């Protein structure tokens, strides 16, 4: 143990490093290997916050190579009980245009081969995951966004694909036909691992593009996604500061009680 602690964790892109004041970078060992990168711990809005770049510095880890178990285990070891998960997503409908902020309430897992539980045996633990995200955190995020003049989309389904390729038009149209809202590559197993640890997980999904089946032209490019995310970075920073301040110091939700235990 390093002696450094935090109660709120932010998982997101490397452009968010400048969030924290009086920050220290630490390597937190875990039973699952190395986290994506060192964790920066510092002050934000009067709270102790740990920031972890999901893909590592320089975006070096593709989504299917992120060590999600190590990331969440490292945050847990630092004392984090509430996680804000920031991610870029594609919209599956023109009604949610680029630049929108979505706070989904559901996930569909279309990944394959990812380690998605801390419980590999012996013994079994079964996490309750009917509602993947913290209800209290979602409500606070929506209100905080509204106060910041950013009317976020309340709810919707985030379909998580394996990546690193983007969807075909046929896949994208199929996802949209199911009534799903946005598509991304990292929300699973991040959210379920947070649930197994009894953490609150609050999603902030920034729409960077219309997915292939929702637009004409040549389809989504990585450069387009990065540019759209960068153009909204300052707005996200302000929102995160206010959200960290608004999250309760004493949790009033059921997430801790849903921590998975071996039966």
PDB file of C-alpha atoms in Angstrom:
ATOM      1  CA  UNK A   1       0.000   0.000   0.000  1.00  0.00           C
ATOM      2  CA  UNK A   2       1.181   3.501  -0.852  1.00  0.00           C
ATOM      3  CA  UNK A   3      -0.715   5.399   1.857  1.00  0.00           C
ATOM      4  CA  UNK A   4      -2.332   7.476  -0.905  1.00  0.00           C
ATOM      5  CA  UNK A   5      -6.117   7.213  -1.005  1.00  0.00           C
ATOM      6  CA  UNK A   6      -9.089   8.573  -2.924  1.00  0.00           C
ATOM      7  CA  UNK A   7     -12.825   8.037  -2.686  1.00  0.00           C
ATOM      8  CA  UNK A   8     -13.746   8.961  -6.269  1.00  0.00           C
ATOM      9  CA  UNK A   9     -12.207   7.474  -9.395  1.00  0.00           C
ATOM     10  CA  UNK A  10     -12.386   8.907 -12.906  1.00  0.00           C
ATOM     11  CA  UNK A  11     -11.655   6.560 -15.801  1.00  0.00           C
ATOM     12  CA  UNK A  12     -11.244   8.319 -19.120  1.00  0.00           C
ATOM     13  CA  UNK A  13      -8.969   9.722 -21.769  1.00  0.00           C
ATOM     14  CA  UNK A  14      -5.494  11.146 -21.347  1.00  0.00           C
ATOM     15  CA  UNK A  15      -6.766  14.661 -22.090  1.00  0.00           C
ATOM     16  CA  UNK A  16      -8.286  14.721 -18.606  1.00  0.00           C
ATOM     17  CA  UNK A  17      -4.941  14.679 -16.755  1.00  0.00           C
ATOM     18  CA  UNK A  18      -5.130  18.417 -16.057  1.00  0.00           C
ATOM     19  CA  UNK A  19      -8.233  17.857 -13.917  1.00  0.00           C
ATOM     20  CA  UNK A  20      -6.325  17.396 -10.665  1.00  0.00           C
ATOM     21  CA  UNK A  21      -4.425  19.764  -8.394  1.00  0.00           C
ATOM     22  CA  UNK A  22      -1.466  18.770  -6.200  1.00  0.00           C
ATOM     23  CA  UNK A  23      -1.387  15.412  -7.960  1.00  0.00           C
ATOM     24  CA  UNK A  24       0.859  12.385  -7.504  1.00  0.00           C
ATOM     25  CA  UNK A  25       1.304   9.515  -9.942  1.00  0.00           C
ATOM     26  CA  UNK A  26       1.469   6.045  -8.442  1.00  0.00           C
ATOM     27  CA  UNK A  27       1.761   2.470  -9.657  1.00  0.00           C
ATOM     28  CA  UNK A  28      -0.739   0.417  -7.675  1.00  0.00           C
ATOM     29  CA  UNK A  29       0.014  -3.345  -7.743  1.00  0.00           C
ATOM     30  CA  UNK A  30      -2.918  -5.715  -8.204  1.00  0.00           C
ATOM     31  CA  UNK A  31      -3.435  -9.497  -8.253  1.00  0.00           C
ATOM     32  CA  UNK A  32      -4.426  -9.120 -11.928  1.00  0.00           C
ATOM     33  CA  UNK A  33      -1.264  -7.515 -13.236  1.00  0.00           C
ATOM     34  CA  UNK A  34      -0.651  -3.912 -14.213  1.00  0.00           C
ATOM     35  CA  UNK A  35      -3.350  -1.301 -14.671  1.00  0.00           C
ATOM     36  CA  UNK A  36      -3.456   0.605 -17.962  1.00  0.00           C
ATOM     37  CA  UNK A  37      -1.049   3.195 -16.571  1.00  0.00           C
ATOM     38  CA  UNK A  38      -0.021   4.932 -13.387  1.00  0.00           C
ATOM     39  CA  UNK A  39      -2.913   6.436 -11.430  1.00  0.00           C
ATOM     40  CA  UNK A  40      -2.877  10.164 -10.780  1.00  0.00           C
ATOM     41  CA  UNK A  41      -4.292  11.069  -7.370  1.00  0.00           C
ATOM     42  CA  UNK A  42      -5.004  14.650  -6.371  1.00  0.00           C
ATOM     43  CA  UNK A  43      -7.576  17.241  -5.376  1.00  0.00           C
ATOM     44  CA  UNK A  44     -10.642  18.249  -7.383  1.00  0.00           C
ATOM     45  CA  UNK A  45     -13.466  20.369  -5.988  1.00  0.00           C
ATOM     46  CA  UNK A  46     -12.283  19.605  -2.456  1.00  0.00           C
ATOM     47  CA  UNK A  47     -12.376  15.828  -2.968  1.00  0.00           C
ATOM     48  CA  UNK A  48      -9.640  13.226  -3.287  1.00  0.00           C
ATOM     49  CA  UNK A  49      -9.847  11.883  -6.829  1.00  0.00           C
ATOM     50  CA  UNK A  50      -7.916   9.140  -8.641  1.00  0.00           C
ATOM     51  CA  UNK A  51      -7.634   9.463 -12.419  1.00  0.00           C
ATOM     52  CA  UNK A  52      -6.827   6.431 -14.562  1.00  0.00           C
ATOM     53  CA  UNK A  53      -6.349   6.675 -18.343  1.00  0.00           C
ATOM     54  CA  UNK A  54      -8.255   3.670 -19.645  1.00  0.00           C
ATOM     55  CA  UNK A  55      -6.103   3.178 -22.741  1.00  0.00           C
ATOM     56  CA  UNK A  56      -2.817   4.270 -21.164  1.00  0.00           C
ATOM     57  CA  UNK A  57      -0.790   7.323 -22.046  1.00  0.00           C
ATOM     58  CA  UNK A  58      -0.801   7.995 -25.745  1.00  0.00           C
ATOM     59  CA  UNK A  59      -3.832   5.739 -26.218  1.00  0.00           C
ATOM     60  CA  UNK A  60      -1.552   2.714 -26.578  1.00  0.00           C
ATOM     61  CA  UNK A  61      -4.009  -0.001 -25.477  1.00  0.00           C
ATOM     62  CA  UNK A  62      -6.847  -1.037 -27.820  1.00  0.00           C
ATOM     63  CA  UNK A  63     -10.157  -1.744 -26.061  1.00  0.00           C
ATOM     64  CA  UNK A  64      -9.831  -5.533 -26.162  1.00  0.00           C
ATOM     65  CA  UNK A  65      -6.367  -5.311 -24.528  1.00  0.00           C
ATOM     66  CA  UNK A  66      -7.309  -3.079 -21.610  1.00  0.00           C
ATOM     67  CA  UNK A  67      -6.753  -4.897 -18.306  1.00  0.00           C
ATOM     68  CA  UNK A  68     -10.141  -3.971 -16.856  1.00  0.00           C
ATOM     69  CA  UNK A  69      -9.730  -6.186 -13.792  1.00  0.00           C
ATOM     70  CA  UNK A  70      -6.415  -4.568 -12.873  1.00  0.00           C
ATOM     71  CA  UNK A  71      -7.862  -1.090 -13.421  1.00  0.00           C
ATOM     72  CA  UNK A  72     -10.816  -1.599 -11.087  1.00  0.00           C
ATOM     73  CA  UNK A  73      -8.770  -3.579  -8.570  1.00  0.00           C
ATOM     74  CA  UNK A  74      -6.200  -0.766  -8.384  1.00  0.00           C
ATOM     75  CA  UNK A  75      -8.885   1.853  -7.764  1.00  0.00           C
ATOM     76  CA  UNK A  76     -10.480  -0.366  -5.129  1.00  0.00           C
ATOM     77  CA  UNK A  77      -7.113  -0.720  -3.351  1.00  0.00           C
ATOM     78  CA  UNK A  78      -6.888   3.083  -3.159  1.00  0.00           C
ATOM     79  CA  UNK A  79     -10.249   3.235  -1.389  1.00  0.00           C
ATOM     80  CA  UNK A  80     -12.337   4.380  -4.356  1.00  0.00           C
ATOM     81  CA  UNK A  81     -16.044   3.711  -3.861  1.00  0.00           C
ATOM     82  CA  UNK A  82     -17.515   5.853  -6.670  1.00  0.00           C
ATOM     83  CA  UNK A  83     -16.357   5.664 -10.295  1.00  0.00           C
ATOM     84  CA  UNK A  84     -17.151   8.110 -13.085  1.00  0.00           C
ATOM     85  CA  UNK A  85     -16.631   6.353 -16.423  1.00  0.00           C
ATOM     86  CA  UNK A  86     -16.068   8.797 -19.292  1.00  0.00           C
ATOM     87  CA  UNK A  87     -16.118   7.418 -22.820  1.00  0.00           C
ATOM     88  CA  UNK A  88     -16.568   8.280 -26.480  1.00  0.00           C
ATOM     89  CA  UNK A  89     -19.512   6.599 -28.221  1.00  0.00           C
ATOM     90  CA  UNK A  90     -21.202   6.547 -31.586  1.00  0.00           C
ATOM     91  CA  UNK A  91     -24.874   7.389 -31.870  1.00  0.00           C
ATOM     92  CA  UNK A  92     -27.236   4.873 -33.414  1.00  0.00           C
ATOM     93  CA  UNK A  93     -29.815   7.517 -34.299  1.00  0.00           C
ATOM     94  CA  UNK A  94     -29.683  11.008 -35.836  1.00  0.00           C
ATOM     95  CA  UNK A  95     -31.866  12.126 -32.926  1.00  0.00           C
ATOM     96  CA  UNK A  96     -28.735  11.932 -30.724  1.00  0.00           C
ATOM     97  CA  UNK A  97     -26.240  14.008 -32.740  1.00  0.00           C
ATOM     98  CA  UNK A  98     -22.507  14.398 -32.264  1.00  0.00           C
ATOM     99  CA  UNK A  99     -21.731  16.568 -29.246  1.00  0.00           C
ATOM    100  CA  UNK A 100     -24.555  15.064 -27.188  1.00  0.00           C
ATOM    101  CA  UNK A 101     -23.953  13.766 -23.685  1.00  0.00           C
ATOM    102  CA  UNK A 102     -25.692  10.486 -22.858  1.00  0.00           C
ATOM    103  CA  UNK A 103     -26.098   9.004 -19.376  1.00  0.00           C
ATOM    104  CA  UNK A 104     -27.272   5.482 -20.238  1.00  0.00           C
ATOM    105  CA  UNK A 105     -29.037   3.163 -17.838  1.00  0.00           C
ATOM    106  CA  UNK A 106     -28.525  -0.137 -19.670  1.00  0.00           C
ATOM    107  CA  UNK A 107     -25.745  -2.145 -21.334  1.00  0.00           C
ATOM    108  CA  UNK A 108     -25.773  -4.881 -23.959  1.00  0.00           C
ATOM    109  CA  UNK A 109     -22.573  -6.935 -24.114  1.00  0.00           C
ATOM    110  CA  UNK A 110     -21.423  -7.854 -27.616  1.00  0.00           C
ATOM    111  CA  UNK A 111     -17.782  -8.439 -26.651  1.00  0.00           C
ATOM    112  CA  UNK A 112     -15.988 -11.766 -26.694  1.00  0.00           C
ATOM    113  CA  UNK A 113     -13.088 -13.229 -24.776  1.00  0.00           C
ATOM    114  CA  UNK A 114     -12.664 -10.480 -22.170  1.00  0.00           C
ATOM    115  CA  UNK A 115     -12.056 -11.394 -18.530  1.00  0.00           C
ATOM    116  CA  UNK A 116     -15.231 -10.010 -17.005  1.00  0.00           C
ATOM    117  CA  UNK A 117     -15.311 -11.222 -13.412  1.00  0.00           C
ATOM    118  CA  UNK A 118     -13.080 -11.333 -10.350  1.00  0.00           C
ATOM    119  CA  UNK A 119     -14.565 -14.734  -9.472  1.00  0.00           C
ATOM    120  CA  UNK A 120     -12.884 -17.436 -11.541  1.00  0.00           C
ATOM    121  CA  UNK A 121     -13.302 -20.115  -8.861  1.00  0.00           C
ATOM    122  CA  UNK A 122     -13.162 -22.009  -6.675  1.00  0.00           C
ATOM    123  CA  UNK A 123     -16.586 -20.895  -5.539  1.00  0.00           C
ATOM    124  CA  UNK A 124     -19.101 -18.770  -7.411  1.00  0.00           C
ATOM    125  CA  UNK A 125     -20.364 -15.235  -6.966  1.00  0.00           C
ATOM    126  CA  UNK A 126     -23.281 -13.810  -8.930  1.00  0.00           C
ATOM    127  CA  UNK A 127     -23.496 -10.026  -9.158  1.00  0.00           C
ATOM    128  CA  UNK A 128     -26.882  -8.379  -9.523  1.00  0.00           C
ATOM    129  CA  UNK A 129     -26.651  -6.472 -12.797  1.00  0.00           C
ATOM    130  CA  UNK A 130     -30.238  -5.795 -13.847  1.00  0.00           C
ATOM    131  CA  UNK A 131     -29.524  -2.083 -13.533  1.00  0.00           C
ATOM    132  CA  UNK A 132     -25.819  -1.718 -14.346  1.00  0.00           C
ATOM    133  CA  UNK A 133     -25.292   1.842 -13.182  1.00  0.00           C
ATOM    134  CA  UNK A 134     -25.698   3.692  -9.905  1.00  0.00           C
ATOM    135  CA  UNK A 135     -29.159   5.291  -9.851  1.00  0.00           C
ATOM    136  CA  UNK A 136     -28.021   8.051  -7.507  1.00  0.00           C
ATOM    137  CA  UNK A 137     -24.902   8.809  -9.560  1.00  0.00           C
ATOM    138  CA  UNK A 138     -26.920   8.950 -12.769  1.00  0.00           C
ATOM    139  CA  UNK A 139     -29.439  11.378 -11.282  1.00  0.00           C
ATOM    140  CA  UNK A 140     -26.669  13.642  -9.983  1.00  0.00           C
ATOM    141  CA  UNK A 141     -24.857  13.531 -13.337  1.00  0.00           C
ATOM    142  CA  UNK A 142     -27.988  14.530 -15.216  1.00  0.00           C
ATOM    143  CA  UNK A 143     -28.725  17.399 -12.851  1.00  0.00           C
ATOM    144  CA  UNK A 144     -25.116  18.585 -12.901  1.00  0.00           C
ATOM    145  CA  UNK A 145     -25.045  18.539 -16.706  1.00  0.00           C
ATOM    146  CA  UNK A 146     -28.298  20.503 -16.796  1.00  0.00           C
ATOM    147  CA  UNK A 147     -26.851  23.095 -14.424  1.00  0.00           C
ATOM    148  CA  UNK A 148     -23.883  23.377 -16.796  1.00  0.00           C
ATOM    149  CA  UNK A 149     -26.194  24.047 -19.734  1.00  0.00           C
ATOM    150  CA  UNK A 150     -25.688  20.585 -21.220  1.00  0.00           C
ATOM    151  CA  UNK A 151     -29.040  18.823 -21.491  1.00  0.00           C
ATOM    152  CA  UNK A 152     -27.933  15.201 -21.308  1.00  0.00           C
ATOM    153  CA  UNK A 153     -29.909  12.281 -22.695  1.00  0.00           C
ATOM    154  CA  UNK A 154     -31.435  10.487 -19.723  1.00  0.00           C
ATOM    155  CA  UNK A 155     -31.159   6.730 -20.126  1.00  0.00           C
ATOM    156  CA  UNK A 156     -30.827   4.508 -23.126  1.00  0.00           C
ATOM    157  CA  UNK A 157     -28.895   1.363 -23.961  1.00  0.00           C
ATOM    158  CA  UNK A 158     -25.162   1.325 -24.587  1.00  0.00           C
ATOM    159  CA  UNK A 159     -24.182  -1.622 -26.768  1.00  0.00           C
ATOM    160  CA  UNK A 160     -20.544  -2.591 -26.213  1.00  0.00           C
ATOM    161  CA  UNK A 161     -18.688  -4.182 -29.127  1.00  0.00           C
ATOM    162  CA  UNK A 162     -15.355  -5.976 -29.087  1.00  0.00           C
ATOM    163  CA  UNK A 163     -13.441  -3.589 -31.331  1.00  0.00           C
ATOM    164  CA  UNK A 164     -11.002  -2.341 -32.241  1.00  0.00           C
ATOM    165  CA  UNK A 165     -12.792  -2.130 -35.583  1.00  0.00           C
ATOM    166  CA  UNK A 166     -15.940  -0.052 -35.941  1.00  0.00           C
ATOM    167  CA  UNK A 167     -19.285  -1.605 -36.871  1.00  0.00           C
ATOM    168  CA  UNK A 168     -20.385  -2.531 -40.362  1.00  0.00           C
ATOM    169  CA  UNK A 169     -23.465  -0.700 -41.615  1.00  0.00           C
ATOM    170  CA  UNK A 170     -25.489  -3.909 -41.222  1.00  0.00           C
ATOM    171  CA  UNK A 171     -24.387  -4.332 -37.601  1.00  0.00           C
ATOM    172  CA  UNK A 172     -25.081  -0.695 -36.849  1.00  0.00           C
ATOM    173  CA  UNK A 173     -28.574  -0.888 -38.366  1.00  0.00           C
ATOM    174  CA  UNK A 174     -29.275  -4.052 -36.403  1.00  0.00           C
ATOM    175  CA  UNK A 175     -28.268  -2.377 -33.121  1.00  0.00           C
ATOM    176  CA  UNK A 176     -30.499   0.586 -33.947  1.00  0.00           C
ATOM    177  CA  UNK A 177     -33.400  -1.747 -34.816  1.00  0.00           C
ATOM    178  CA  UNK A 178     -33.203  -3.177 -31.279  1.00  0.00           C
ATOM    179  CA  UNK A 179     -33.864   0.298 -29.917  1.00  0.00           C
ATOM    180  CA  UNK A 180     -30.326   0.711 -28.575  1.00  0.00           C
ATOM    181  CA  UNK A 181     -28.985   4.256 -28.339  1.00  0.00           C
ATOM    182  CA  UNK A 182     -25.190   4.367 -28.535  1.00  0.00           C
ATOM    183  CA  UNK A 183     -22.302   2.038 -29.332  1.00  0.00           C
ATOM    184  CA  UNK A 184     -18.865   1.891 -27.734  1.00  0.00           C
ATOM    185  CA  UNK A 185     -16.050  -0.511 -26.875  1.00  0.00           C
ATOM    186  CA  UNK A 186     -15.143  -0.143 -23.185  1.00  0.00           C
ATOM    187  CA  UNK A 187     -18.194   0.041 -20.898  1.00  0.00           C
ATOM    188  CA  UNK A 188     -18.145  -3.729 -20.492  1.00  0.00           C
ATOM    189  CA  UNK A 189     -16.678  -5.316 -18.419  1.00  0.00           C
ATOM    190  CA  UNK A 190     -15.808  -2.057 -16.634  1.00  0.00           C
ATOM    191  CA  UNK A 191     -19.287  -1.592 -15.167  1.00  0.00           C
ATOM    192  CA  UNK A 192     -19.785  -5.189 -14.043  1.00  0.00           C
ATOM    193  CA  UNK A 193     -16.382  -5.285 -12.331  1.00  0.00           C
ATOM    194  CA  UNK A 194     -17.287  -2.109 -10.456  1.00  0.00           C
ATOM    195  CA  UNK A 195     -20.540  -3.786  -9.386  1.00  0.00           C
ATOM    196  CA  UNK A 196     -18.716  -6.903  -8.158  1.00  0.00           C
ATOM    197  CA  UNK A 197     -16.596  -4.633  -5.941  1.00  0.00           C
ATOM    198  CA  UNK A 198     -19.642  -2.764  -4.614  1.00  0.00           C
ATOM    199  CA  UNK A 199     -18.584   0.477  -6.322  1.00  0.00           C
ATOM    200  CA  UNK A 200     -20.968   3.054  -7.733  1.00  0.00           C
ATOM    201  CA  UNK A 201     -20.443   3.462 -11.476  1.00  0.00           C
ATOM    202  CA  UNK A 202     -21.746   6.578 -13.242  1.00  0.00           C
ATOM    203  CA  UNK A 203     -21.376   6.772 -17.043  1.00  0.00           C
ATOM    204  CA  UNK A 204     -20.713   9.922 -19.063  1.00  0.00           C
ATOM    205  CA  UNK A 205     -20.909   9.047 -22.766  1.00  0.00           C
ATOM    206  CA  UNK A 206     -19.859  11.738 -25.209  1.00  0.00           C
ATOM    207  CA  UNK A 207     -21.255  11.206 -28.694  1.00  0.00           C
ATOM    208  CA  UNK A 208     -18.467  11.799 -31.202  1.00  0.00           C
ATOM    209  CA  UNK A 209     -20.145  10.583 -34.390  1.00  0.00           C
ATOM    210  CA  UNK A 210     -23.126   8.939 -36.010  1.00  0.00           C
ATOM    211  CA  UNK A 211     -22.411   5.242 -36.371  1.00  0.00           C
ATOM    212  CA  UNK A 212     -22.067   3.703 -39.829  1.00  0.00           C
ATOM    213  CA  UNK A 213     -25.694   2.634 -40.183  1.00  0.00           C
ATOM    214  CA  UNK A 214     -27.017   6.031 -39.085  1.00  0.00           C
ATOM    215  CA  UNK A 215     -25.112   8.081 -41.660  1.00  0.00           C
ATOM    216  CA  UNK A 216     -24.113   8.166 -45.283  1.00  0.00           C
ATOM    217  CA  UNK A 217     -20.560   8.601 -46.535  1.00  0.00           C
ATOM    218  CA  UNK A 218     -17.527   6.498 -45.742  1.00  0.00           C
ATOM    219  CA  UNK A 219     -18.322   5.646 -42.126  1.00  0.00           C
ATOM    220  CA  UNK A 220     -16.583   6.383 -38.838  1.00  0.00           C
ATOM    221  CA  UNK A 221     -12.847   7.049 -38.583  1.00  0.00           C
ATOM    222  CA  UNK A 222     -10.637   7.069 -35.504  1.00  0.00           C
ATOM    223  CA  UNK A 223      -9.410  10.572 -36.373  1.00  0.00           C
ATOM    224  CA  UNK A 224     -13.002  11.832 -36.436  1.00  0.00           C
ATOM    225  CA  UNK A 225     -13.676  10.381 -32.999  1.00  0.00           C
ATOM    226  CA  UNK A 226     -10.531  11.891 -31.453  1.00  0.00           C
ATOM    227  CA  UNK A 227     -11.221  15.309 -32.964  1.00  0.00           C
ATOM    228  CA  UNK A 228     -14.820  15.368 -31.728  1.00  0.00           C
ATOM    229  CA  UNK A 229     -13.765  14.302 -28.237  1.00  0.00           C
ATOM    230  CA  UNK A 230     -11.043  16.957 -28.109  1.00  0.00           C
ATOM    231  CA  UNK A 231     -13.474  19.678 -29.155  1.00  0.00           C
ATOM    232  CA  UNK A 232     -15.647  18.909 -26.109  1.00  0.00           C
ATOM    233  CA  UNK A 233     -12.798  18.343 -23.643  1.00  0.00           C
ATOM    234  CA  UNK A 234     -13.008  21.667 -21.842  1.00  0.00           C
ATOM    235  CA  UNK A 235     -16.749  21.250 -21.407  1.00  0.00           C
ATOM    236  CA  UNK A 236     -16.187  17.779 -19.964  1.00  0.00           C
ATOM    237  CA  UNK A 237     -13.576  19.073 -17.516  1.00  0.00           C
ATOM    238  CA  UNK A 238     -15.978  21.658 -16.114  1.00  0.00           C
ATOM    239  CA  UNK A 239     -18.738  19.078 -15.828  1.00  0.00           C
ATOM    240  CA  UNK A 240     -16.476  16.574 -14.054  1.00  0.00           C
ATOM    241  CA  UNK A 241     -15.392  19.140 -11.489  1.00  0.00           C
ATOM    242  CA  UNK A 242     -18.994  19.966 -10.631  1.00  0.00           C
ATOM    243  CA  UNK A 243     -20.018  16.300 -10.644  1.00  0.00           C
ATOM    244  CA  UNK A 244     -17.212  15.306  -8.266  1.00  0.00           C
ATOM    245  CA  UNK A 245     -18.305  18.078  -5.932  1.00  0.00           C
ATOM    246  CA  UNK A 246     -21.953  16.981  -6.100  1.00  0.00           C
ATOM    247  CA  UNK A 247     -21.426  13.257  -5.464  1.00  0.00           C
ATOM    248  CA  UNK A 248     -22.320  12.343  -1.871  1.00  0.00           C
ATOM    249  CA  UNK A 249     -19.568  11.824   0.688  1.00  0.00           C
ATOM    250  CA  UNK A 250     -21.759   9.194   2.334  1.00  0.00           C
ATOM    251  CA  UNK A 251     -23.379   6.983  -0.287  1.00  0.00           C
ATOM    252  CA  UNK A 252     -27.166   6.695  -0.203  1.00  0.00           C
ATOM    253  CA  UNK A 253     -27.602   4.041  -2.916  1.00  0.00           C
ATOM    254  CA  UNK A 254     -27.687   0.244  -3.007  1.00  0.00           C
ATOM    255  CA  UNK A 255     -24.389  -0.322  -4.847  1.00  0.00           C
ATOM    256  CA  UNK A 256     -22.342  -1.292  -1.785  1.00  0.00           C
ATOM    257  CA  UNK A 257     -24.999  -3.829  -0.805  1.00  0.00           C
ATOM    258  CA  UNK A 258     -24.786  -5.418  -4.276  1.00  0.00           C
ATOM    259  CA  UNK A 259     -21.105  -6.275  -3.880  1.00  0.00           C
ATOM    260  CA  UNK A 260     -20.629  -9.857  -5.072  1.00  0.00           C
ATOM    261  CA  UNK A 261     -19.642 -12.495  -2.525  1.00  0.00           C
ATOM    262  CA  UNK A 262     -18.779 -16.170  -2.954  1.00  0.00           C
ATOM    263  CA  UNK A 263     -21.638 -18.486  -2.071  1.00  0.00           C
TER     264      UNK A 263
END
